[in-house]
XYZ file of N, CA, C and O in Angstrom:
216
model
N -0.436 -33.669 1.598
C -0.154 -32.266 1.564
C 0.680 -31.951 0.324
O 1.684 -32.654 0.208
N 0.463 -31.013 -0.652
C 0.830 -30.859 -1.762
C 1.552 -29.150 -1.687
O 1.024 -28.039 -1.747
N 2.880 -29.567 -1.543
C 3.813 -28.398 -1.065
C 3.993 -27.593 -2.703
O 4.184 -28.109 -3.804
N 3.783 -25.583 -2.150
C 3.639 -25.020 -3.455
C 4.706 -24.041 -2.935
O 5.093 -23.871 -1.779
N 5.097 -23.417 -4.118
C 6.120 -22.262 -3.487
C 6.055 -21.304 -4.409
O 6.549 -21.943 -5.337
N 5.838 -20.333 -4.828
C 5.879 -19.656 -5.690
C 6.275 -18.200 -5.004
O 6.173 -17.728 -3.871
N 7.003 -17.529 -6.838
C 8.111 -15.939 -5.929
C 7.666 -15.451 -6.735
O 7.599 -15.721 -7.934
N 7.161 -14.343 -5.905
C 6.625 -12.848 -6.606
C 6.878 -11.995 -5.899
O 7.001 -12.217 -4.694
N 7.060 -10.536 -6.515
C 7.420 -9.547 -6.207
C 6.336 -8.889 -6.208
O 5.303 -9.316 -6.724
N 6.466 -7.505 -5.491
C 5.193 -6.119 -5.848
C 5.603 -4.552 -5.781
O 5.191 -3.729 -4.963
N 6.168 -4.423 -6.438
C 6.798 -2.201 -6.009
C 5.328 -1.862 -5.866
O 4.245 -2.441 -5.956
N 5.892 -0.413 -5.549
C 4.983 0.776 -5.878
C 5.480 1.321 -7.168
O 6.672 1.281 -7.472
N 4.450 1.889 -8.010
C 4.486 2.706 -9.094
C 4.100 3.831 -9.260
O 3.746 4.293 -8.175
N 3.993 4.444 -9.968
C 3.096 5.288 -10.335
C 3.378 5.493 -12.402
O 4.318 5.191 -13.137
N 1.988 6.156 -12.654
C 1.765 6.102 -14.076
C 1.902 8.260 -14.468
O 1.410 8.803 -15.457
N 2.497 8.804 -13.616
C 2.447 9.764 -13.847
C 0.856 10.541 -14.060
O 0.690 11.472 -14.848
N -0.128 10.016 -13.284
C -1.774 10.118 -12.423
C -2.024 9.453 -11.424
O -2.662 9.935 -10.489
N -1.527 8.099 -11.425
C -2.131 7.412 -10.112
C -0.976 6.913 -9.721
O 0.063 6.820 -10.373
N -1.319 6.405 -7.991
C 0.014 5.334 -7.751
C -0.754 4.479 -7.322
O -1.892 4.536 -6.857
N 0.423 3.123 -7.636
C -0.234 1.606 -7.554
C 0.315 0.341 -7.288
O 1.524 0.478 -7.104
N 0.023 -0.624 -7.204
C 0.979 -1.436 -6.949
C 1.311 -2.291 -8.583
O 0.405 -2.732 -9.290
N 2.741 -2.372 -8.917
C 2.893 -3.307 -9.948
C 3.448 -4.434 -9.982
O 4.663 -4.414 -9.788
N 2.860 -5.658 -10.206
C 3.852 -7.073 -10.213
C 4.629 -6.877 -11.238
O 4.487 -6.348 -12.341
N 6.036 -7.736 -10.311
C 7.271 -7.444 -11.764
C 7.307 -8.976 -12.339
O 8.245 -9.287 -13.073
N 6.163 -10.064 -11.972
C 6.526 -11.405 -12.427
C 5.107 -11.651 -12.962
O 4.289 -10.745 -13.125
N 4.907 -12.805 -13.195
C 3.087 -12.851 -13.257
C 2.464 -12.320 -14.560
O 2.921 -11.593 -15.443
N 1.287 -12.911 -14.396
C 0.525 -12.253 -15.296
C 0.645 -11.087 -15.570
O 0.929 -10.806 -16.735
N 0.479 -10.090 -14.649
C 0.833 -8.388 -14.661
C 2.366 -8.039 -15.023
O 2.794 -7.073 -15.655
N 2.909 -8.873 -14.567
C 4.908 -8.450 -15.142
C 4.938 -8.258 -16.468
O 3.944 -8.098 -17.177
N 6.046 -8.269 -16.816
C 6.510 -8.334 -18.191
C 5.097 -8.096 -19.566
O 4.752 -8.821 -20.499
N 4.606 -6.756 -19.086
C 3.382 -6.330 -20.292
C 4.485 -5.257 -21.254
O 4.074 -4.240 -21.813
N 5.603 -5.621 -21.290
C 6.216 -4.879 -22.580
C 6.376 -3.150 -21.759
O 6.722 -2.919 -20.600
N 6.113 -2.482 -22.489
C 6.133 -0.975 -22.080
C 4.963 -0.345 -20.882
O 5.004 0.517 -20.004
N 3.955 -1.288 -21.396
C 2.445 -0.842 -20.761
C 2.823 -1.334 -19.104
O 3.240 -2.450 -18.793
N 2.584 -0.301 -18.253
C 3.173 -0.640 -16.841
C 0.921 -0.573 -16.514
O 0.143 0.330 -16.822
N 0.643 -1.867 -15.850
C -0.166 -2.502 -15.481
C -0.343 -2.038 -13.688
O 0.272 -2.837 -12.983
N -1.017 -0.983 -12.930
C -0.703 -0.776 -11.758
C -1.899 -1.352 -10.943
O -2.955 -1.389 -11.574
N -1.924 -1.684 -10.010
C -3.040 -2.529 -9.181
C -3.279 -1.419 -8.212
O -2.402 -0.648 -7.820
N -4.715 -1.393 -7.805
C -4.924 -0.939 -6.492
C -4.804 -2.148 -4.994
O -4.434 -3.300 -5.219
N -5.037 -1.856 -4.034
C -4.954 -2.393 -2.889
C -5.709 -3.856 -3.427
O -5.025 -4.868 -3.582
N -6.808 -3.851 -3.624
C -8.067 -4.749 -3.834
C -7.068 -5.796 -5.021
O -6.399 -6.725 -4.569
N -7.090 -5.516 -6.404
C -6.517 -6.251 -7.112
C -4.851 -6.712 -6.543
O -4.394 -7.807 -6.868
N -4.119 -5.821 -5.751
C -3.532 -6.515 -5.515
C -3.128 -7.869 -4.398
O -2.293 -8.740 -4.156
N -4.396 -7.282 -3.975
C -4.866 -8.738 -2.973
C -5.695 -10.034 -3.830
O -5.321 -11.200 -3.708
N -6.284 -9.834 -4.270
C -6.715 -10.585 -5.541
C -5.309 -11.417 -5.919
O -5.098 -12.569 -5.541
N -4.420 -10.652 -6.706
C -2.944 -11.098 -7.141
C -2.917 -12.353 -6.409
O -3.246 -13.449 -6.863
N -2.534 -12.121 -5.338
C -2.252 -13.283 -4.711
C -2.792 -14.286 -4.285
O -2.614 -15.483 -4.507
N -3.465 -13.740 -3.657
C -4.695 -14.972 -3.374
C -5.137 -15.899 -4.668
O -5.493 -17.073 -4.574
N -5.073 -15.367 -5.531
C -5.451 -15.968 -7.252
C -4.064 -17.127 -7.228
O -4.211 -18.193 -7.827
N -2.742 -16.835 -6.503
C -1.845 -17.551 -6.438
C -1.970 -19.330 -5.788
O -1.809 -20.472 -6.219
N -2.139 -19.029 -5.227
C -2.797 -19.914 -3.737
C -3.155 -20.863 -4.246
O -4.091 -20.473 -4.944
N -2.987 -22.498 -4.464
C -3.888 -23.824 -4.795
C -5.006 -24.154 -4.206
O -5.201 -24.209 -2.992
N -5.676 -24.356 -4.974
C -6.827 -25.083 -4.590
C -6.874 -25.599 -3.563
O -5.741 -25.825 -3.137
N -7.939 -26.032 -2.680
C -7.811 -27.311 -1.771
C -8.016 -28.241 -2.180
O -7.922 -29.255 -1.488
């Protein structure tokens, strides 16, 4: 069994048109100014993309 742990966060945002979800760590975190907002779908994606292999 190959023990994983990983910490991520998720707010709500909004871009002043839509609201969304934004990771503040991750691939999606730290994009500089450009705020990156996820819908429901990608942000289930997010994580699951987290997850090891079997």
């Amino acid at each position: 069994m190959t023990k994983f742990k990983e910490k991520e966060s998720i707010n709500v945002a909004d871009n002043g048109q839509i609201l969304g979800f934004r990771a503040l760590m991750g691939r999606y975190g730290m994009r500089g100014s450009r705020v990156v907002l996820l819908a429901n779908e990608g942000m289930a994606e997010y994580f699951w993309g987290m997850l090891p292999p079997n």
